Each structure stands twice: as structure tokens, then as C-alpha cells.
Short mmCIF file of C-alpha atoms in Angstrom, two decimals:
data_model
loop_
_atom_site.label_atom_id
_atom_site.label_comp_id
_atom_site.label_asym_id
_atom_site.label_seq_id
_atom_site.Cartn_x
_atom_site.Cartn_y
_atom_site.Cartn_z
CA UNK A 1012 -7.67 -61.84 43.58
CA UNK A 1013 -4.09 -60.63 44.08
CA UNK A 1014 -2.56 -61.01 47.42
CA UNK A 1015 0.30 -58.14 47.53
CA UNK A 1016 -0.37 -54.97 47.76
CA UNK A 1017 -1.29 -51.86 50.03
CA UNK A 1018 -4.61 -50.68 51.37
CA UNK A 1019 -5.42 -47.36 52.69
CA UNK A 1020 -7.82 -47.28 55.41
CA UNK A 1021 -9.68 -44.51 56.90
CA UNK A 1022 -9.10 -46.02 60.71
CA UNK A 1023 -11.89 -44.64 63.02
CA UNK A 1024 -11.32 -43.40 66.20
CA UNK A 1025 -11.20 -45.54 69.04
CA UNK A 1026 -9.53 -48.09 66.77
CA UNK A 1027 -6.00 -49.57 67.66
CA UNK A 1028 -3.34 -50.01 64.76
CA UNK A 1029 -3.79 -53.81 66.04
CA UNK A 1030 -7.53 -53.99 65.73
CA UNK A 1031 -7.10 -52.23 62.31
CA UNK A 1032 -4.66 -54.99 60.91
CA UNK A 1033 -7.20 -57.83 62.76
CA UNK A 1034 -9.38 -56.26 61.20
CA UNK A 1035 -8.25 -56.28 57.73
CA UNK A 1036 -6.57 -59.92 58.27
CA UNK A 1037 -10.36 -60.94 58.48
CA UNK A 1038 -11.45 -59.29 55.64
CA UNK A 1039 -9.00 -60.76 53.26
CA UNK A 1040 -8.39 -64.16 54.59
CA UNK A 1041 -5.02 -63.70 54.81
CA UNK A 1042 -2.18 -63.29 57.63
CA UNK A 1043 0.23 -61.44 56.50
CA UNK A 1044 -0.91 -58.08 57.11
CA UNK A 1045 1.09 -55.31 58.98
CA UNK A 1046 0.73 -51.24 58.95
CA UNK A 1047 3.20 -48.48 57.94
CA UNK A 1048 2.82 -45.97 60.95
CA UNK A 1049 0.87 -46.54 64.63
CA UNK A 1050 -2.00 -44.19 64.99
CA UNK A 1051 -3.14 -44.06 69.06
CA UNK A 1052 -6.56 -44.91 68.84
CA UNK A 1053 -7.67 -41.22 69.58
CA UNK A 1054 -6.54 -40.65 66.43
CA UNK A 1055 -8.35 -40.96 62.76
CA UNK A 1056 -7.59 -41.06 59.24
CA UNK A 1057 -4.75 -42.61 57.26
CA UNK A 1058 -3.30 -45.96 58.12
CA UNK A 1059 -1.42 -47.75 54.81
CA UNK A 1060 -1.98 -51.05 55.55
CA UNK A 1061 0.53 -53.42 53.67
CA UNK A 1062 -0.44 -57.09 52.56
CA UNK A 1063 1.49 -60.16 51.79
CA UNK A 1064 4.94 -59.19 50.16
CA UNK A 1065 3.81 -55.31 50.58
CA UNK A 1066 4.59 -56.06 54.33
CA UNK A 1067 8.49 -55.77 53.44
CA UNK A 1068 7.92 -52.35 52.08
CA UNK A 1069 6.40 -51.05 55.38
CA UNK A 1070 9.91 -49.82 56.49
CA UNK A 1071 10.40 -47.39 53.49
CA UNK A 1072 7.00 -46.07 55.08
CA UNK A 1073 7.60 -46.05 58.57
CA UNK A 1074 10.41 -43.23 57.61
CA UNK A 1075 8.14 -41.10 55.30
CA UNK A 1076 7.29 -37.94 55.85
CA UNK A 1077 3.66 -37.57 57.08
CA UNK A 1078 0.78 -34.88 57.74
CA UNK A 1079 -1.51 -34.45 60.28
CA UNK A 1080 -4.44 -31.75 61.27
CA UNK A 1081 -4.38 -31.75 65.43
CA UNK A 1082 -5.71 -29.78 67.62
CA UNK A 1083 -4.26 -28.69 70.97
CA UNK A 1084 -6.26 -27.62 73.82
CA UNK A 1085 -4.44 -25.50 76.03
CA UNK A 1086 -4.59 -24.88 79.37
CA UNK A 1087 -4.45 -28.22 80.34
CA UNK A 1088 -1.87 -31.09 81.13
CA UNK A 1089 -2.32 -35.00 81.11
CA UNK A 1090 0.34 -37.78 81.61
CA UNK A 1091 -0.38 -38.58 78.30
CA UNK A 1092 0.22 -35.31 77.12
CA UNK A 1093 -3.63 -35.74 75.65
CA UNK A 1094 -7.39 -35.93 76.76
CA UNK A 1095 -6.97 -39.65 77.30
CA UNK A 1096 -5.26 -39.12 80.82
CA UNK A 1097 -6.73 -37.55 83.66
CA UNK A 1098 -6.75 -33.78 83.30
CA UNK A 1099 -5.16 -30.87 85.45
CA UNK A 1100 -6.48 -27.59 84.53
CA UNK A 1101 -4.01 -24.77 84.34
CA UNK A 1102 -4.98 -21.15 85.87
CA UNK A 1103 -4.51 -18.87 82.54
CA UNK A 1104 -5.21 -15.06 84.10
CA UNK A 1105 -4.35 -13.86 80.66
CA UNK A 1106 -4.40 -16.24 76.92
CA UNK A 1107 -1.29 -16.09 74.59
CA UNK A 1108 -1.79 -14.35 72.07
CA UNK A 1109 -2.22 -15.15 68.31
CA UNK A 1110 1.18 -13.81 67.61
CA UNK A 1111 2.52 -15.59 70.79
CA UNK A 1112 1.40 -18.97 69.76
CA UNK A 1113 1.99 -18.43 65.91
CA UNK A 1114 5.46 -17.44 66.94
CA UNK A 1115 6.16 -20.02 69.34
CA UNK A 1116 5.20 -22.87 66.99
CA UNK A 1117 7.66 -21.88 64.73
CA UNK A 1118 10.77 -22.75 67.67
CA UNK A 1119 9.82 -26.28 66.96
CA UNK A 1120 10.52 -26.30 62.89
CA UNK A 1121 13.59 -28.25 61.56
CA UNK A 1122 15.49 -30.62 63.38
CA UNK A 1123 14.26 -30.44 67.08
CA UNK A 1124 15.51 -32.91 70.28
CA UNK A 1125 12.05 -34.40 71.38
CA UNK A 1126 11.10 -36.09 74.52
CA UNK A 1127 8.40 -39.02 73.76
CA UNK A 1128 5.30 -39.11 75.74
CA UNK A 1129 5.71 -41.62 78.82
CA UNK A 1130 3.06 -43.10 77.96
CA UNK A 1131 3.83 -44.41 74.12
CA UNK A 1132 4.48 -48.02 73.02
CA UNK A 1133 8.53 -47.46 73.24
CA UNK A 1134 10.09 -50.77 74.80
CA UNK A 1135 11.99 -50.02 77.91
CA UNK A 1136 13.91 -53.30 79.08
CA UNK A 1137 11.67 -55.56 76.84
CA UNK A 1138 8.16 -54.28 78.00
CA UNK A 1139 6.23 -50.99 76.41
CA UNK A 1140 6.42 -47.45 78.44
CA UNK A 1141 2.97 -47.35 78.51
CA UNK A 1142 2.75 -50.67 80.76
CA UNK A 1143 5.37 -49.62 82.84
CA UNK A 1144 3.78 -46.09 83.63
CA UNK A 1145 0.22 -47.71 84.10
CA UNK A 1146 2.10 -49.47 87.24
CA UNK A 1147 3.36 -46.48 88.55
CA UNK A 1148 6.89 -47.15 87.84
CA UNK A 1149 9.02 -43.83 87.42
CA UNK A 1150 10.03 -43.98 83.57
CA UNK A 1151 12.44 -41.19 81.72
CA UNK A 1152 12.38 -41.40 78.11
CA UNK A 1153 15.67 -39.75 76.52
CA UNK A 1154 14.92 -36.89 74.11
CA UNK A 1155 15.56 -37.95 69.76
CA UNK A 1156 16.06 -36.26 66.95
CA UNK A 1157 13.31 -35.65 65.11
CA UNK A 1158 12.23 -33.55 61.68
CA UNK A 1159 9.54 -31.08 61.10
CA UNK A 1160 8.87 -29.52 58.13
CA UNK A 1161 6.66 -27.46 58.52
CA UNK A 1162 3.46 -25.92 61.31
CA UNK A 1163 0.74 -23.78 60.06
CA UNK A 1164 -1.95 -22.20 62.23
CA UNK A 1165 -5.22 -22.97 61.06
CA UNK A 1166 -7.47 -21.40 64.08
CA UNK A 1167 -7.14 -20.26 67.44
CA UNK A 1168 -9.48 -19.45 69.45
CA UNK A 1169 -8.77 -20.19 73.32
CA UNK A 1170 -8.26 -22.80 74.72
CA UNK A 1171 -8.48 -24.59 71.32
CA UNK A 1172 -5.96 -24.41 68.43
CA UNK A 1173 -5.86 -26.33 65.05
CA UNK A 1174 -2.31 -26.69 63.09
CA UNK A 1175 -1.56 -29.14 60.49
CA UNK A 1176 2.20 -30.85 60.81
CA UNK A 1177 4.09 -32.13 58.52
CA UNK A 1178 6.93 -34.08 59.96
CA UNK A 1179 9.44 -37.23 59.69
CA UNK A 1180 8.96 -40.55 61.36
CA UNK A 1181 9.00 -41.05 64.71
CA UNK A 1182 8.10 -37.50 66.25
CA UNK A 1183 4.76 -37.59 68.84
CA UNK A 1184 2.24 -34.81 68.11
CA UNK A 1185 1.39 -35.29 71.56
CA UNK A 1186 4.78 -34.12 72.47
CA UNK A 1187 4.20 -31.04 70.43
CA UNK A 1188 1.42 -30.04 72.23
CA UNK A 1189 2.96 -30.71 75.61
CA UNK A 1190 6.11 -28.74 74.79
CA UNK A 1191 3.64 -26.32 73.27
CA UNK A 1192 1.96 -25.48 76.56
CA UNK A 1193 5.33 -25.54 78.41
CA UNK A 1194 6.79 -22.38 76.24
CA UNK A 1195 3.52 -20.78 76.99
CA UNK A 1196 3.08 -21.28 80.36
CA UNK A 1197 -0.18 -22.36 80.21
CA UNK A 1198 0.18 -26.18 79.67
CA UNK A 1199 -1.23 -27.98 76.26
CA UNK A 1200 -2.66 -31.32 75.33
CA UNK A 1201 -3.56 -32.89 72.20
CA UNK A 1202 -7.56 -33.14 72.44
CA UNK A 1203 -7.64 -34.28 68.02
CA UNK A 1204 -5.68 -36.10 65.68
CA UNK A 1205 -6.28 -36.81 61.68
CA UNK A 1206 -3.26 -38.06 59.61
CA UNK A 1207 -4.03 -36.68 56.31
CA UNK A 1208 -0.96 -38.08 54.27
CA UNK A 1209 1.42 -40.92 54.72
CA UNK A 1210 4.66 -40.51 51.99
CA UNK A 1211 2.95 -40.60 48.99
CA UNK A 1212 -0.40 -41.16 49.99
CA UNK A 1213 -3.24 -39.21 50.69
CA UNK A 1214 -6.52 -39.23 53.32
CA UNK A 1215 -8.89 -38.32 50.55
CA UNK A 1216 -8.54 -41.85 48.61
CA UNK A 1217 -8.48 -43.78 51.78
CA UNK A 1218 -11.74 -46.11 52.28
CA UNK A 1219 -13.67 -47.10 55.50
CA UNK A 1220 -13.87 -50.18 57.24
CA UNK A 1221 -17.34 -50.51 55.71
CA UNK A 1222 -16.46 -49.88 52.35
CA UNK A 1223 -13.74 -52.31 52.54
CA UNK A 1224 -16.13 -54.75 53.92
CA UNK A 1225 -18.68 -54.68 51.19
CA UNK A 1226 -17.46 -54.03 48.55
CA UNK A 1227 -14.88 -55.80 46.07
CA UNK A 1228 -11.37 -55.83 48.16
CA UNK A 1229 -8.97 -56.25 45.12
CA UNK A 1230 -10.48 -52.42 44.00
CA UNK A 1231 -9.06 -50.86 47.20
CA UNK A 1232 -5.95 -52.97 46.66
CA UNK A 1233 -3.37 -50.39 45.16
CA UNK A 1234 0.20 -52.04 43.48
CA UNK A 1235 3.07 -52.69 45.78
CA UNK A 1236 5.02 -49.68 43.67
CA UNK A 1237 3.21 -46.85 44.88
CA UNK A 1238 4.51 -47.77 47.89
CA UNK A 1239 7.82 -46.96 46.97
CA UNK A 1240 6.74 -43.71 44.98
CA UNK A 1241 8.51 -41.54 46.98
CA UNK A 1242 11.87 -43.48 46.27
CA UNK A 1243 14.53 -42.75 43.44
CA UNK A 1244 13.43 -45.06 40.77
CA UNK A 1245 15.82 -47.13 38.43
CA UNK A 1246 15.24 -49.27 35.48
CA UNK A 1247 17.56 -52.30 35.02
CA UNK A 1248 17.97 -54.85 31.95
CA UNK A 1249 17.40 -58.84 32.89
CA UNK A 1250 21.13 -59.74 33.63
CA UNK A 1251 21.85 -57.10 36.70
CA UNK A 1252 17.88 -58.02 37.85
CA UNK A 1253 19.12 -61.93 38.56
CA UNK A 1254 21.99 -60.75 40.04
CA UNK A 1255 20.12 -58.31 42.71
CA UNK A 1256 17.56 -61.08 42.81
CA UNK A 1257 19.93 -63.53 43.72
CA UNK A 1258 21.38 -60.91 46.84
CA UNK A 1259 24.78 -59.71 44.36
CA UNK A 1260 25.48 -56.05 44.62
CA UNK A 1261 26.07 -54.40 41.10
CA UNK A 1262 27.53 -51.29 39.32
CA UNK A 1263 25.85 -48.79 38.13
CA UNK A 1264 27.59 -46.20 35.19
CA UNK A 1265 29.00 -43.31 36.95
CA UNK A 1266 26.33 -41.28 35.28
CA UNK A 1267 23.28 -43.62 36.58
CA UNK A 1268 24.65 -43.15 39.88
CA UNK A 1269 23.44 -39.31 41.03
CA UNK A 1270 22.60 -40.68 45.12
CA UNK A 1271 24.28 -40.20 47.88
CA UNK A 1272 25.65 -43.39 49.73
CA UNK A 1273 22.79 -44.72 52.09
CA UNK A 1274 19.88 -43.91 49.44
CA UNK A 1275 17.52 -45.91 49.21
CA UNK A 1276 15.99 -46.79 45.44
CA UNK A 1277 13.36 -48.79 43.81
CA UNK A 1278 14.50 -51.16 41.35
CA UNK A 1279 12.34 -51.96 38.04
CA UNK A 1280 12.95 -54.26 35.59
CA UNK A 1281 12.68 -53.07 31.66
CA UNK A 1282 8.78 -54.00 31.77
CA UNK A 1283 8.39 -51.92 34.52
CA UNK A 1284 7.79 -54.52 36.97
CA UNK A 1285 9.30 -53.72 40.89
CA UNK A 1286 11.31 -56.09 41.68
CA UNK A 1287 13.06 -54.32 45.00
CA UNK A 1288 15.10 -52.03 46.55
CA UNK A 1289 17.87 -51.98 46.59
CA UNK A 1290 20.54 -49.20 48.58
CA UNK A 1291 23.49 -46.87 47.76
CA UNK A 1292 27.07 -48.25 48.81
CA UNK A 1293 30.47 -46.79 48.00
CA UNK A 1294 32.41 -47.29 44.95
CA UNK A 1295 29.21 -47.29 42.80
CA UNK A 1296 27.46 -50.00 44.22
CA UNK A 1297 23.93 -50.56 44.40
CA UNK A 1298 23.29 -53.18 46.92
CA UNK A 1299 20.32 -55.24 47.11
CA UNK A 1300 18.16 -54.31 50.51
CA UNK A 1301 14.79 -56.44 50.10
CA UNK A 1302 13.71 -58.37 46.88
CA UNK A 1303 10.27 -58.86 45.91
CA UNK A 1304 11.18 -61.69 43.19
CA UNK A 1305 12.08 -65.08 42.94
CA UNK A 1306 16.13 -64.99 40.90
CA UNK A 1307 15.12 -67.57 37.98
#
């Protein structure tokens, strides 16, 4: 059976990231196993799982845009800005309305400064934020640029709305909600979580624990290149392949070269084979960023 590759899983709630990798470790027999995105273990659907040299693509993931379908329930507030924590309930004399909320979910599109939930797995002085607020100690988390593409209102129907996200690495939903309720006045907490799409993968072709289980593990093991299908792509003859392979930036003709500097692009050899990527530098250069070869 092949050992590289990516699996999507279908994590169930109640589920850590962790137990999801342990998980996985078990079924194949192999170690080197990571993930490409932490879902809290409230949360469901799409974890890409990475395996053997896959695992060095997981930071081309980590940055991908993703989607998710949550739903808020307002009139609420937690620590943990969901119904994990203990909840306050907020005195609403009158619900926002649609237009309100519909409105007010739009302030958060584009490029937005968001505070993380105090308790998320950030490292403050070399131990997580969540540890540090479970002992009471006072924590502020500096606000961070983060993207989002796009919010849609599915339903609403007080207290409980349903929006699917679509946003960069890094941002909390659980924030959303939070600064959700906050605009309102009425206080918000994430109460659901599915992530429906990770980059260039989807929820619908993810498989279950059990599936992965029983059945045949190489037929839920997809090729290390779809991993990097979200990448500019380019094809190189043998001689500049040994020389990325062997950590040598090259040169690229002026009219191969249409990326800005700091791009990020998969590398394939001439039989279509990925042999890395490899990023954007001045003066033409295309500098080698992680191989998945051996240089022969």
C-alpha cells in the first residue's frame, strides 16, 4: 500500500484533532500522521489528514481558505465564546431583526482585526491559553488580521441563526459569534460547527472513521498533489528538477514567471510527477521551499 498521501475524514463531534490523528496513526500503522487545520471537538466535518511525506504539505493547508456552516445562538455569552462554557443568558426585551443581523454580518467581511477566544490552543509564554484560563489566570489575547470572504444568512429564527463562512486561516468562528452578539447587544455564542471545505477539498468526499476502518485504506488515500491543487502549478525538464532537488534556486524565462514574489508554486516534473514547492524570489528566481524527492 502507498504510504504518502492525504485522507479526508469526516471527524465526529466530540473528537479532538489529536484523537483524530491517534486515531488514524492506528489505522495505518504508521507515525507520521499530522492534520491541516484544528477543529475544537464541538465541531464536525472536514479534517485533511496528511500521511508520511504529505505531512510537509500541511502548511500550504493550514493557510487555505476554508468553509464552514455554524450556527450562533444568541442571547447568550460563554468564556468560550460557545456552549462548551458555562452560560449567561442575556435579557433580549426586543430580537434584532432579520435586516439587523443580515446587515451586521456584513461589518465583518474583508480584512477584519480579530480577538481570539481566551480559551483557544494559542501558546502564551510556552503553555496553551486554554490552560492558563482553566487556572484562572487573567489572559489578553492581542487582536490579528484575519480574511473573510464571504457570510451568507441561511436562517434566523431567534435565538438561533445559521451562516456559512468562508474565510482564511487562522480566524475563530467562535469569535464571530461573540463579536456578533456584541454589535447586537444581545450577546452570541457558537452552539454548531461543520467545516464543509478545506482549500481544495470538499465535506461531501470525506469518509468516516468507520469507513476508514473497514474498508481498504489505500482507496481513501488521495495523491499528495491534490494537496497542492490550489497552488500555481509548473512543469520543469530533468536538469532544473536535480537542481531544486538538490536545494539550488533556478530561473525561470521572464515569460514563465507571471507570480508575484512570495508565491508559492507546485513544481512537476515532465511526467507529471510533484516533486515540491518551491517559492517566488526576486530577480526571477524560483527557490526551492520543501522537496518531496530524493536529487539522483
Amino acid at each position: 500500500m502507498k504510504s504518502d498521501g492525504i485522507i479526508l475524514l469526516n471527524k465526529p463531534k466530540g473528537w479532538t484533532s489529536r484523537e483524530a490523528v491517534d486515531f488514524v496513526v492506528k489505522v495505518l500503522g504508521t507515525r507520521r500522521v499530522g492534520h491541516a487545520g484544528t477543529l475544537d471537538p464541538l465541531a464536525t466535518g472536514l479534517l485533511v489528514i496528511c500521511v508520511g511525506k504529505a505531512t510537509r504539505l500541511e502548511q500550504f493547508l493550514l493557510g487555505a481558505f476554508k468553509e464552514y456552516r455554524a450556527g450562533f445562538l444568541l442571547g447568550r455569552t460563554s468564556p468560550t465564546d460557545d456552549i462548551e462554557g458555562p452560560l449567561t443568558e442575556i435579557p433580549v426585551s426586543q430580537p434584532p431583526r432579520l435586516e439587523e443581523v443580515s446587515a451586521c454580518l456584513q461589518t465583518f467581511v474583508g480584512t477584519i482585526e480579530q480577538r481570539p477566544p481566551v480559551y483557544s490552543a494559542i501558546k502564551i509564554g510556552g503553555r496553551r491559553a486554554y490552560q492558563l484560563a482553566r487556572e484562572g489566570l487573567p489572559i489578553e489575547l492581542p487582536a490579528r488580521k484575519v480574511e473573510i470572504r464571504a457570510i451568507r444568512l441561511l436562517r434566523y429564527d431567534f435565538p438561533h441563526l445559521e451562516v456559512e463562512i468562508e474565510c482564511g486561516g487562522g480566524t475563530y468562528v467562535r469569535s464571530i459569534a461573540r463579536d456578533l452578539g456584541e454589535k447586537l447587544g444581545c450577546g452570541a455564542v457558537m452552539e454548531s460547527l461543520v467545516r464543509t471545505r478545506v482549500g481544495p477539498f470538499h465535506l461531501e468526499f470525506a469518509v468516516s472513521p468507520e469507513e476508514l476502518q473497514a474498508g481498504d485504506v489505500s482507496r481513501y488515500l488521495k495523491g499528495m498533489e491534490e494537496g497542492v491543487a490550489h497552488l500555481p502549478r509548473v512543469i520543469l525538464g530533468e536538469s532544473l528538477v536535480k537542481r531544486l532537488l538538490h536545494g539550488q534556486p533556478i530561473r525561470l524565462q521572464r515569460t514563465e514567471m507571471v507570480w508575484p514574489i512570495g508565491t508559492d508554486v507546485a513544481v512537476f516534473d515532465s511526467g507529471g510527477q510533484l516533486i515540491g514547492v518551491a517559492q517566488v524570489a526576486e530577480n526571477g528566481l524560483l527557490k526551492p521551499k520543501v522537496n518531496l524527492g530524493s536529487p539522483t
